[in-house]
Short mmCIF file of N, CA and C in Angstrom, two decimals:
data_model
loop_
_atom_site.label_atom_id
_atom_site.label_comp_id
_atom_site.label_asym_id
_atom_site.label_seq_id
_atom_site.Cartn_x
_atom_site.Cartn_y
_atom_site.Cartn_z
N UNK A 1 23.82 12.50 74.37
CA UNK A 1 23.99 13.28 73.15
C UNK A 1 25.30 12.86 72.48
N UNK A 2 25.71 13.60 71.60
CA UNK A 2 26.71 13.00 70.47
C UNK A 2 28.05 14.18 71.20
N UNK A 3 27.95 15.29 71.74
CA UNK A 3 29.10 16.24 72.16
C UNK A 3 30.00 15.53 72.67
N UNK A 4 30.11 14.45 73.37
CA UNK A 4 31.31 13.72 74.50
C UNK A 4 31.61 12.51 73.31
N UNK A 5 31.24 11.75 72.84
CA UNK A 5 31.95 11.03 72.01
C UNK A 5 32.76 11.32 70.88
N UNK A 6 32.19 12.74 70.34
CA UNK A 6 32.50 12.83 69.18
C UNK A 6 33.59 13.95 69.49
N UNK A 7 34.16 14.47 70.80
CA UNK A 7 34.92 15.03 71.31
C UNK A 7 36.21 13.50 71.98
N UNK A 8 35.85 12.75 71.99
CA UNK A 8 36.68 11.42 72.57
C UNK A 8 36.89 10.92 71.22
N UNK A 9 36.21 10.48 70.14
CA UNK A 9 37.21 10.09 69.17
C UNK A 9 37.60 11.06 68.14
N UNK A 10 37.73 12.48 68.34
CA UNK A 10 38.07 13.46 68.07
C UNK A 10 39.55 13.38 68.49
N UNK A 11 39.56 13.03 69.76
CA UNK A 11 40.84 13.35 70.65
C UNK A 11 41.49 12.20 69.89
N UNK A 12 41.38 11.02 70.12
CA UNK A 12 42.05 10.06 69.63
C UNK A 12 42.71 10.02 68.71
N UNK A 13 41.58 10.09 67.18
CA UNK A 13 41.97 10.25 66.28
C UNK A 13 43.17 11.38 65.81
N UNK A 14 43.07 12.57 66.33
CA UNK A 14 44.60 13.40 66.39
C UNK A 14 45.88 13.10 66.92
N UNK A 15 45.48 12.40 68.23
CA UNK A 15 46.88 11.51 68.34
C UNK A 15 47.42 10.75 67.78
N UNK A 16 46.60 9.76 66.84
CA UNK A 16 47.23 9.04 66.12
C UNK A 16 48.03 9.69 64.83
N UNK A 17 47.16 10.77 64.62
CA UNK A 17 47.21 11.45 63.66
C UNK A 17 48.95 12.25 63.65
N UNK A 18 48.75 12.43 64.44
CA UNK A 18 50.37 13.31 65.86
C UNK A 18 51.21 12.63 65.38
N UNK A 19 51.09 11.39 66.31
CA UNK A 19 52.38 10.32 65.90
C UNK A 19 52.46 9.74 64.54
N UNK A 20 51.27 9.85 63.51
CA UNK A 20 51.60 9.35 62.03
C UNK A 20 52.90 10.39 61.14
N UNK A 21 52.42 11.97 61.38
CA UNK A 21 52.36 12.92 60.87
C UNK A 21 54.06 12.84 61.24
N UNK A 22 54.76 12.48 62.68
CA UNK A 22 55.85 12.82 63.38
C UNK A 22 56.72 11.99 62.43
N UNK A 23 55.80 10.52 62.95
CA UNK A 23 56.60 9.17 62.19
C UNK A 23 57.15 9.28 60.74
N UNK A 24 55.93 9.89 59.96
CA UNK A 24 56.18 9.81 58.87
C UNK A 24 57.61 10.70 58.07
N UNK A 25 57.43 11.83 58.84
CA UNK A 25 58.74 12.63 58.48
C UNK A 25 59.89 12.59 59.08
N UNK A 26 59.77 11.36 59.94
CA UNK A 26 61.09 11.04 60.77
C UNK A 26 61.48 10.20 59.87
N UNK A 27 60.94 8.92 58.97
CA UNK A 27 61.27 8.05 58.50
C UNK A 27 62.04 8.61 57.08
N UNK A 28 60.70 9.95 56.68
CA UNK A 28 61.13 10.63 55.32
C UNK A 28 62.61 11.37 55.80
N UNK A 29 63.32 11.76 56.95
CA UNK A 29 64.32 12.65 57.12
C UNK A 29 65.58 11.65 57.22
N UNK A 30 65.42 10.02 57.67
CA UNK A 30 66.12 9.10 57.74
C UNK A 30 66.39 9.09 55.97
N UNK A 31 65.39 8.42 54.95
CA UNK A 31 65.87 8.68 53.68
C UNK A 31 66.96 9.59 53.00
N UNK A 32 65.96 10.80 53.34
CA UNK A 32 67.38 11.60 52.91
C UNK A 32 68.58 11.66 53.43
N UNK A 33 68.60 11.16 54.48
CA UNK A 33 70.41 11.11 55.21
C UNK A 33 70.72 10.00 54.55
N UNK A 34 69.75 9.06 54.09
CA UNK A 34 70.67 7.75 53.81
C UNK A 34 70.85 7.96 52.27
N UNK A 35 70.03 8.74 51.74
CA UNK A 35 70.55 8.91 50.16
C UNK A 35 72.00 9.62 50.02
N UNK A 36 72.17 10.74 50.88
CA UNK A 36 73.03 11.54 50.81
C UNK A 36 73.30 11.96 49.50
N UNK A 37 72.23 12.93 49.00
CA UNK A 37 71.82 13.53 47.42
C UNK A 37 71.44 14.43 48.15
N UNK A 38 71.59 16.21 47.24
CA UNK A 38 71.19 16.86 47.86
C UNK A 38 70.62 17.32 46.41
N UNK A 39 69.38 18.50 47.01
CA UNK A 39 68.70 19.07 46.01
C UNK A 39 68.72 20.08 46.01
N UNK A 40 68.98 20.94 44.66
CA UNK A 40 68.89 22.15 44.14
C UNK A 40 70.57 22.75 45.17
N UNK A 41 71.17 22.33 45.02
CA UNK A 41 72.42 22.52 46.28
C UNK A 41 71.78 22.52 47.53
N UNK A 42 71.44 21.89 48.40
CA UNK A 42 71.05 21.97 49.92
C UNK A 42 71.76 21.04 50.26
N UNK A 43 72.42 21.58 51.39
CA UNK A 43 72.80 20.41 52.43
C UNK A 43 72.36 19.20 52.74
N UNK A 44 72.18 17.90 52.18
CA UNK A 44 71.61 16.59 53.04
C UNK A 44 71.81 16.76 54.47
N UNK A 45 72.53 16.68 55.40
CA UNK A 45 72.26 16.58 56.78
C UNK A 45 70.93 18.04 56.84
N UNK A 46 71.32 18.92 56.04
CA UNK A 46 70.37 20.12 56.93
C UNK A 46 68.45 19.78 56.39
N UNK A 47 68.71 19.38 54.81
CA UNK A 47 67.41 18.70 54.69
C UNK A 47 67.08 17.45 55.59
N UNK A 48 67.54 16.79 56.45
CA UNK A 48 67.47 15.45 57.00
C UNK A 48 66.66 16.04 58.03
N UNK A 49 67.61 17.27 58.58
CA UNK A 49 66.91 17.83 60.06
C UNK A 49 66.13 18.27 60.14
N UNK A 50 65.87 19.24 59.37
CA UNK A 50 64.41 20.24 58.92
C UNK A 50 63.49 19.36 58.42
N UNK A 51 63.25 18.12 58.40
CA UNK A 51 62.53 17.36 58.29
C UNK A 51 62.15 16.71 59.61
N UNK A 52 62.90 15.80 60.35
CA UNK A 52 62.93 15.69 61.81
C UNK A 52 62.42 16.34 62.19
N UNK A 53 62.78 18.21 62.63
CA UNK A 53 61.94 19.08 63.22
C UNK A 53 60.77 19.48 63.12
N UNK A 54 60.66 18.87 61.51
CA UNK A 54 59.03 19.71 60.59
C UNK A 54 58.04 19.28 61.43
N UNK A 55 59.08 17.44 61.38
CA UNK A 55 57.82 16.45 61.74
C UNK A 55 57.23 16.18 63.30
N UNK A 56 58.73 16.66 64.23
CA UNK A 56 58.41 16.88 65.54
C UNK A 56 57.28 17.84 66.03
N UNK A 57 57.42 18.84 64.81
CA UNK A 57 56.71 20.22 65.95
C UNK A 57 54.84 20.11 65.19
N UNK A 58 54.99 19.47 64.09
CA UNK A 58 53.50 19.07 63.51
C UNK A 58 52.94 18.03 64.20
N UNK A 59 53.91 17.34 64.42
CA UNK A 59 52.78 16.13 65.55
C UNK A 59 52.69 16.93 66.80
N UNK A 60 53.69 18.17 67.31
CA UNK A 60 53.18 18.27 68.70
C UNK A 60 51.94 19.31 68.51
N UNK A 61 51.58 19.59 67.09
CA UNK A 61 50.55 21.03 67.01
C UNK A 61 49.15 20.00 67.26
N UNK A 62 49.53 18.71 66.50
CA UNK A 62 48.22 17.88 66.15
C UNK A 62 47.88 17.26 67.64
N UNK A 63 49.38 16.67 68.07
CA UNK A 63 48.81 16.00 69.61
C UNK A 63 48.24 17.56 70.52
N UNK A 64 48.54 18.83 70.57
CA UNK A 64 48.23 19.65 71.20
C UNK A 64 46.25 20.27 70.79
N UNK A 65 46.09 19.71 69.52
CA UNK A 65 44.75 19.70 69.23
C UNK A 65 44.30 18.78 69.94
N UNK A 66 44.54 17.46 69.99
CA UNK A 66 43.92 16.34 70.38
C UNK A 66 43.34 16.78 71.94
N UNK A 67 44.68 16.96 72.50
CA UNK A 67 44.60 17.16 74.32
C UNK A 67 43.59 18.21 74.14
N UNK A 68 42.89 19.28 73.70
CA UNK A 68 42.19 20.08 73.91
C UNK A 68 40.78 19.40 73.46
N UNK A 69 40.34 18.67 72.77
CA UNK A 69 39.55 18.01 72.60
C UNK A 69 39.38 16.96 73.38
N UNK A 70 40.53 16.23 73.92
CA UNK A 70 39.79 15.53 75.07
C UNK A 70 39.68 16.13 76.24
N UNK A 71 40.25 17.89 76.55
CA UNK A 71 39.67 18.29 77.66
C UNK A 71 37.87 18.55 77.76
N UNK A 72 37.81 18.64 76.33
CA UNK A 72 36.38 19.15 75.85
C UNK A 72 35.44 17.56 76.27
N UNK A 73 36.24 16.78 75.88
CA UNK A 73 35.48 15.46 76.42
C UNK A 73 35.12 15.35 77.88
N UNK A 74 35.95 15.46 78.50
CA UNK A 74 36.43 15.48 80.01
C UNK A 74 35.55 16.26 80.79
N UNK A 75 35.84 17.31 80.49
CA UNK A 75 34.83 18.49 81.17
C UNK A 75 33.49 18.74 80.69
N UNK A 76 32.87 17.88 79.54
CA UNK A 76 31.90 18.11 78.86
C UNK A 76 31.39 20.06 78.68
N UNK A 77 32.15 20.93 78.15
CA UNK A 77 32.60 21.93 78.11
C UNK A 77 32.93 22.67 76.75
N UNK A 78 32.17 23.77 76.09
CA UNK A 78 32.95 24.03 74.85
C UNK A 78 34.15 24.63 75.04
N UNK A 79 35.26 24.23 73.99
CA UNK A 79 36.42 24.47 74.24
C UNK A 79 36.25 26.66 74.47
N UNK A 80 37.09 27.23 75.03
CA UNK A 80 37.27 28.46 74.84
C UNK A 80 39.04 29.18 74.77
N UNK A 81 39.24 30.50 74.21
CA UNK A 81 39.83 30.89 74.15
C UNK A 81 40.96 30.51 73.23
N UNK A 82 42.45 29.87 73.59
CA UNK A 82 43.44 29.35 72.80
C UNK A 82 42.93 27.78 72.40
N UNK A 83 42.04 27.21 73.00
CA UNK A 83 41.63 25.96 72.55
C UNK A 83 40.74 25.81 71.44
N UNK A 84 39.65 26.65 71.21
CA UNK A 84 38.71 26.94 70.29
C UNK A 84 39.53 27.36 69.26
N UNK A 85 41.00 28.46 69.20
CA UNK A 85 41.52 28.71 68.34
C UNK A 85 42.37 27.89 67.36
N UNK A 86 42.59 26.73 68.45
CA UNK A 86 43.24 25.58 67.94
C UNK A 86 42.95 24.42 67.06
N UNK A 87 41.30 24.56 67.34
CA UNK A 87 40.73 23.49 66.86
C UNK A 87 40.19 24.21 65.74
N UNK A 88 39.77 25.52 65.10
CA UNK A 88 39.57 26.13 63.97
C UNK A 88 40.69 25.71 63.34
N UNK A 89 41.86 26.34 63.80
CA UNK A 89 43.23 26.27 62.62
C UNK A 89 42.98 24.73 62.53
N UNK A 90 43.17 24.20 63.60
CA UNK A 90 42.92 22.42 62.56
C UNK A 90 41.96 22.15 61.76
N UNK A 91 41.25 22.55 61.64
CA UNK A 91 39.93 22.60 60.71
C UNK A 91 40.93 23.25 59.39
N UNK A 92 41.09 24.34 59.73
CA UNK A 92 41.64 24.93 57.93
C UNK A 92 42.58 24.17 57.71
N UNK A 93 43.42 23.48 58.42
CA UNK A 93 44.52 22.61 58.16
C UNK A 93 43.91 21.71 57.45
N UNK A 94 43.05 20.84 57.74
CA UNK A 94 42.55 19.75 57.34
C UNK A 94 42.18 19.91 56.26
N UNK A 95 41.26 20.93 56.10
CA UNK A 95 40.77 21.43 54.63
C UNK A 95 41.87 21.54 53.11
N UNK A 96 43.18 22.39 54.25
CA UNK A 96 43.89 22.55 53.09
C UNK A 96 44.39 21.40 52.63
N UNK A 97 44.57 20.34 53.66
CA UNK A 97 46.03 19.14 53.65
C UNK A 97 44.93 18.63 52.54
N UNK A 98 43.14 17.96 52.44
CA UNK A 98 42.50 17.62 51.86
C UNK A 98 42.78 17.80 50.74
N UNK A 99 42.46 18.98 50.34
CA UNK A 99 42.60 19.62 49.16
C UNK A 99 44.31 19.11 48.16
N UNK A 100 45.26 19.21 48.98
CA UNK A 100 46.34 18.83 47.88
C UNK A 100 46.55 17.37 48.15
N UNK A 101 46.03 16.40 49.35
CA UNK A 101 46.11 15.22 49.04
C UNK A 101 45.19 14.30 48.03
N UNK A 102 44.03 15.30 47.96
CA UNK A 102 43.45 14.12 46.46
C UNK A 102 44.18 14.29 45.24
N UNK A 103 45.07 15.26 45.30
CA UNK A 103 46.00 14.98 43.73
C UNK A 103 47.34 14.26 44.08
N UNK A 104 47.83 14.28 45.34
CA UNK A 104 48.95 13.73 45.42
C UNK A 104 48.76 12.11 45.67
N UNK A 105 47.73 11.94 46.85
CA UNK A 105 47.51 10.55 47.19
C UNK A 105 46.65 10.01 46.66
N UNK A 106 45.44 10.41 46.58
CA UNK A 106 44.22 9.62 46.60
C UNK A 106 43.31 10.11 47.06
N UNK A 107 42.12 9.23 46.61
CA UNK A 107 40.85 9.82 47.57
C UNK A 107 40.38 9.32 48.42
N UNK A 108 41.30 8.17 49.23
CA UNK A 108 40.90 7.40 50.65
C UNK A 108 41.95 8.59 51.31
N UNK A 109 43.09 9.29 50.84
CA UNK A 109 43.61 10.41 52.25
C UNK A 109 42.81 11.18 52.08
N UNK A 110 42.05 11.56 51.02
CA UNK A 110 41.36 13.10 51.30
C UNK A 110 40.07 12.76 51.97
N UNK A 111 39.60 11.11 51.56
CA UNK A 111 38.24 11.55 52.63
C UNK A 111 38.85 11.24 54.31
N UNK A 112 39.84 10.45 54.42
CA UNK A 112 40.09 10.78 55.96
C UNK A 112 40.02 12.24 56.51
N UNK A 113 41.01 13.12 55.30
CA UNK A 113 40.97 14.22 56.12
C UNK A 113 39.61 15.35 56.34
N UNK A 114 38.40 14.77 54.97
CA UNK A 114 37.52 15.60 55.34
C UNK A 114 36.25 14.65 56.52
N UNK A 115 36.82 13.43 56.96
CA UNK A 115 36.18 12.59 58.26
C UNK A 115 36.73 13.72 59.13
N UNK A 116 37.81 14.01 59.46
CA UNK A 116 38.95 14.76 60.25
C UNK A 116 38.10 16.12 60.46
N UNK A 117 38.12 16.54 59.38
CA UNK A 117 37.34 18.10 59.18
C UNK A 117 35.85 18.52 59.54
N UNK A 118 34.96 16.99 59.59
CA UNK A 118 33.87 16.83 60.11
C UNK A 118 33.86 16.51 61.14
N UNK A 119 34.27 16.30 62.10
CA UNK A 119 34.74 16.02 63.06
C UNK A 119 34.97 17.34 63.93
N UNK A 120 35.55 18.08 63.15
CA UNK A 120 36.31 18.69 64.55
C UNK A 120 35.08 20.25 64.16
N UNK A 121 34.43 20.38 62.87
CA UNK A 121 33.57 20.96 62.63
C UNK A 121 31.79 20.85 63.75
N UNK A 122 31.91 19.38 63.73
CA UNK A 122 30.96 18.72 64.88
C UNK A 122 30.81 18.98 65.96
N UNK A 123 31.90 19.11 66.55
CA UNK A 123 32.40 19.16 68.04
C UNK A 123 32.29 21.05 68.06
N UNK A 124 33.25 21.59 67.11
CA UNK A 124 32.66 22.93 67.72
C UNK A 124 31.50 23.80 67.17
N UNK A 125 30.46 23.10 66.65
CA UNK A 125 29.19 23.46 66.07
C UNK A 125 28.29 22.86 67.33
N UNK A 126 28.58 21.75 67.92
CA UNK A 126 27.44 20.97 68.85
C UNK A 126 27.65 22.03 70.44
N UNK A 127 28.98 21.78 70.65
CA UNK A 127 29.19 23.07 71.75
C UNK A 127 28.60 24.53 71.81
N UNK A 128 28.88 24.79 70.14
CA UNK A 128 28.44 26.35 70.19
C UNK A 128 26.85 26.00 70.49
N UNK A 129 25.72 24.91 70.00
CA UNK A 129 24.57 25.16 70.22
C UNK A 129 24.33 25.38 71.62
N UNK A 130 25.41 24.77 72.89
CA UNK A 130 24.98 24.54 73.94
C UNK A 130 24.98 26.32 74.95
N UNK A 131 25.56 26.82 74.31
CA UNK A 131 26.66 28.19 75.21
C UNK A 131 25.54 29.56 74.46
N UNK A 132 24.06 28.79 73.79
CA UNK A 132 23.49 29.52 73.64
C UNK A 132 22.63 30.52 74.13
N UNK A 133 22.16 32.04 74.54
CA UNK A 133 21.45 32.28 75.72
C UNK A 133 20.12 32.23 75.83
N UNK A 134 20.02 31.70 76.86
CA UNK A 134 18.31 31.38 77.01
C UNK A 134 17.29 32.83 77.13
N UNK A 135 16.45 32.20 76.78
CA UNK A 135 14.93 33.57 77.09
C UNK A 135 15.21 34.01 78.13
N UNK A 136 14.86 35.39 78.27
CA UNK A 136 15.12 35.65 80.11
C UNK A 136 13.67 35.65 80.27
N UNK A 137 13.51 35.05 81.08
CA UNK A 137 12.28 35.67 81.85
C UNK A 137 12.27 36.42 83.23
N UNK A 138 11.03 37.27 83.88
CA UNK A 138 10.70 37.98 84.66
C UNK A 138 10.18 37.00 85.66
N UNK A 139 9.67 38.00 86.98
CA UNK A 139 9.60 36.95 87.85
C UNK A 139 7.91 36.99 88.10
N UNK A 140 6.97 37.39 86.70
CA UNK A 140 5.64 37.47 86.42
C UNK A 140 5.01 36.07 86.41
N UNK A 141 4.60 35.56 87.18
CA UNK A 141 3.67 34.14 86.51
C UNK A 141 3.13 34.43 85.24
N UNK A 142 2.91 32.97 84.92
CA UNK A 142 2.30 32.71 83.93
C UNK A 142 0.67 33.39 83.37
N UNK A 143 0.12 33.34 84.47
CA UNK A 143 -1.58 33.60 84.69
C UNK A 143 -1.45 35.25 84.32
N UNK A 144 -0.74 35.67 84.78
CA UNK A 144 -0.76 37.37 84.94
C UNK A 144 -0.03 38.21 83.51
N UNK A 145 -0.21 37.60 82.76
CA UNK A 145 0.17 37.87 81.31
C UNK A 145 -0.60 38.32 80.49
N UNK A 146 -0.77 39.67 79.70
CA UNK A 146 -1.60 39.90 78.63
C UNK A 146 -1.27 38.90 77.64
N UNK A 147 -2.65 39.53 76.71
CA UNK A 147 -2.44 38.64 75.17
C UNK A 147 -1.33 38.37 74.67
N UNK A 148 -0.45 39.62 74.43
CA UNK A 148 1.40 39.57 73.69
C UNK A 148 2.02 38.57 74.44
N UNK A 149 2.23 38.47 75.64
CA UNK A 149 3.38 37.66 76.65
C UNK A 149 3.63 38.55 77.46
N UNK A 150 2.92 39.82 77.37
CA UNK A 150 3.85 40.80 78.32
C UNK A 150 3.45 41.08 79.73
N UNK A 151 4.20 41.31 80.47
CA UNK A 151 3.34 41.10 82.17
C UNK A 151 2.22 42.30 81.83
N UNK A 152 1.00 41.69 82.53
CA UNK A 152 -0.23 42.67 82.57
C UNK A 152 0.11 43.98 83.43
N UNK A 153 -0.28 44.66 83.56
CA UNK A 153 -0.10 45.96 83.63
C UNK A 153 0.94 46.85 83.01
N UNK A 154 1.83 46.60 82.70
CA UNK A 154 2.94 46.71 81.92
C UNK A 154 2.52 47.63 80.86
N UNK A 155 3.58 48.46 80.45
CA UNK A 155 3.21 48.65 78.85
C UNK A 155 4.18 48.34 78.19
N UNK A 156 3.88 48.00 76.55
CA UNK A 156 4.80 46.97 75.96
C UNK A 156 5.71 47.95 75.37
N UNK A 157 6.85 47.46 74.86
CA UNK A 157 7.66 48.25 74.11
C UNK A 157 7.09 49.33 73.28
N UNK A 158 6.52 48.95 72.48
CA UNK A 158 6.17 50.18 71.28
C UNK A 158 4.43 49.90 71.18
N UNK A 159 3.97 51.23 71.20
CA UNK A 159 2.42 50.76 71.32
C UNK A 159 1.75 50.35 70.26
N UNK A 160 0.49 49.41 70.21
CA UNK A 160 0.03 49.11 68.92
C UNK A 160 -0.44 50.05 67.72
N UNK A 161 -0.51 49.17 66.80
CA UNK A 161 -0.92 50.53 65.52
C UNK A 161 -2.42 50.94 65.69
N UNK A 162 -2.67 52.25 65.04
CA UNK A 162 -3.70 52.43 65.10
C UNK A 162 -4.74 52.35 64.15
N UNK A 163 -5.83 51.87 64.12
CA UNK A 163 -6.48 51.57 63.39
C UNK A 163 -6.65 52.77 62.33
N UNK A 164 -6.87 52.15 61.03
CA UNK A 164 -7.43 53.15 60.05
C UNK A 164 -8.67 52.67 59.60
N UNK A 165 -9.26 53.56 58.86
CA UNK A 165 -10.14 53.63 58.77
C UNK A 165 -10.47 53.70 56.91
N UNK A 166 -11.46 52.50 56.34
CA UNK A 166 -11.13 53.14 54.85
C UNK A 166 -11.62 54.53 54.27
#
């Protein structure tokens, strides 16, 4: 089936995603130290850092999506609890980041991010089909069944209608 792959380059793809997201605002927090311009009065060193940090703790949210998706790979398993919660918020993340990168970048970042958004939409739509509950059945054979399905002798939930008459 498609649940284990699409949970493995699920995983992947967020790591890279991790370290782009980290990289990118490490490089953007190097700029501003090297401009040493500040905006609207802000500190340059303190904009430099709060950038560093932005970018540290967003790649560790994205690499912390990833690892839960490749546990989902791993264990062939729908994610549950804080993991399922994780991989929703990345979903709205994605949606939103989508949404303001086709005016800022383009429309090769926004369809990555809605590849991104299908993706992680996939994985917890294919799981949820699996964690679905089955028919119960009784321990009636098959043969010993009235017309409805219902074990013979039995009476069924609600009795049939009664005929009228014109």
């Amino acid at each position: 089936m498609v649940r284990r792959p699409v949970a493995w380059v699920l995983a992947l793809v967020l790591f890279v995603e991790a370290l782009g997201i980290a990289g990118l605002n490490w490089l953007l927090g190097n700029v501003v130290d090297g401009q040493d311009m500040s905006l609207a009065g802000l500190d340059p060193d303190v904009m430099s850092m709060s950038s560093k940090i932005g970018g540290l703790v967003f790649g560790a949210y994205f690499a912390l999506c990833g690892l839960v998706a490749l546990l989902v790979g791993v264990r062939n398993r729908a994610p549950a609890g804080l993991g399922r919660i994780l991989l929703i918020s990345a979903a709205v993340v994605h949606g939103l980041l989508g949404a303001f990168v086709w005016g800022l970048v383009g429309w090769t970042a926004f369809l990555f991010m809605m590849v991104v958004l299908a993706l992680i939409v996939l994985l917890l739509m294919t799981y949820d089909a699996q964690g679905a509950p089955e028919e119960p059945t009784d321990a009636v054979p098959d043969g010993d069944r009235g017309d409805d399905g219902s074990p013979a002798g039995g009476s069924p939930v609600s009795p049939p209608p009664a005929p009228t008459t014109p």
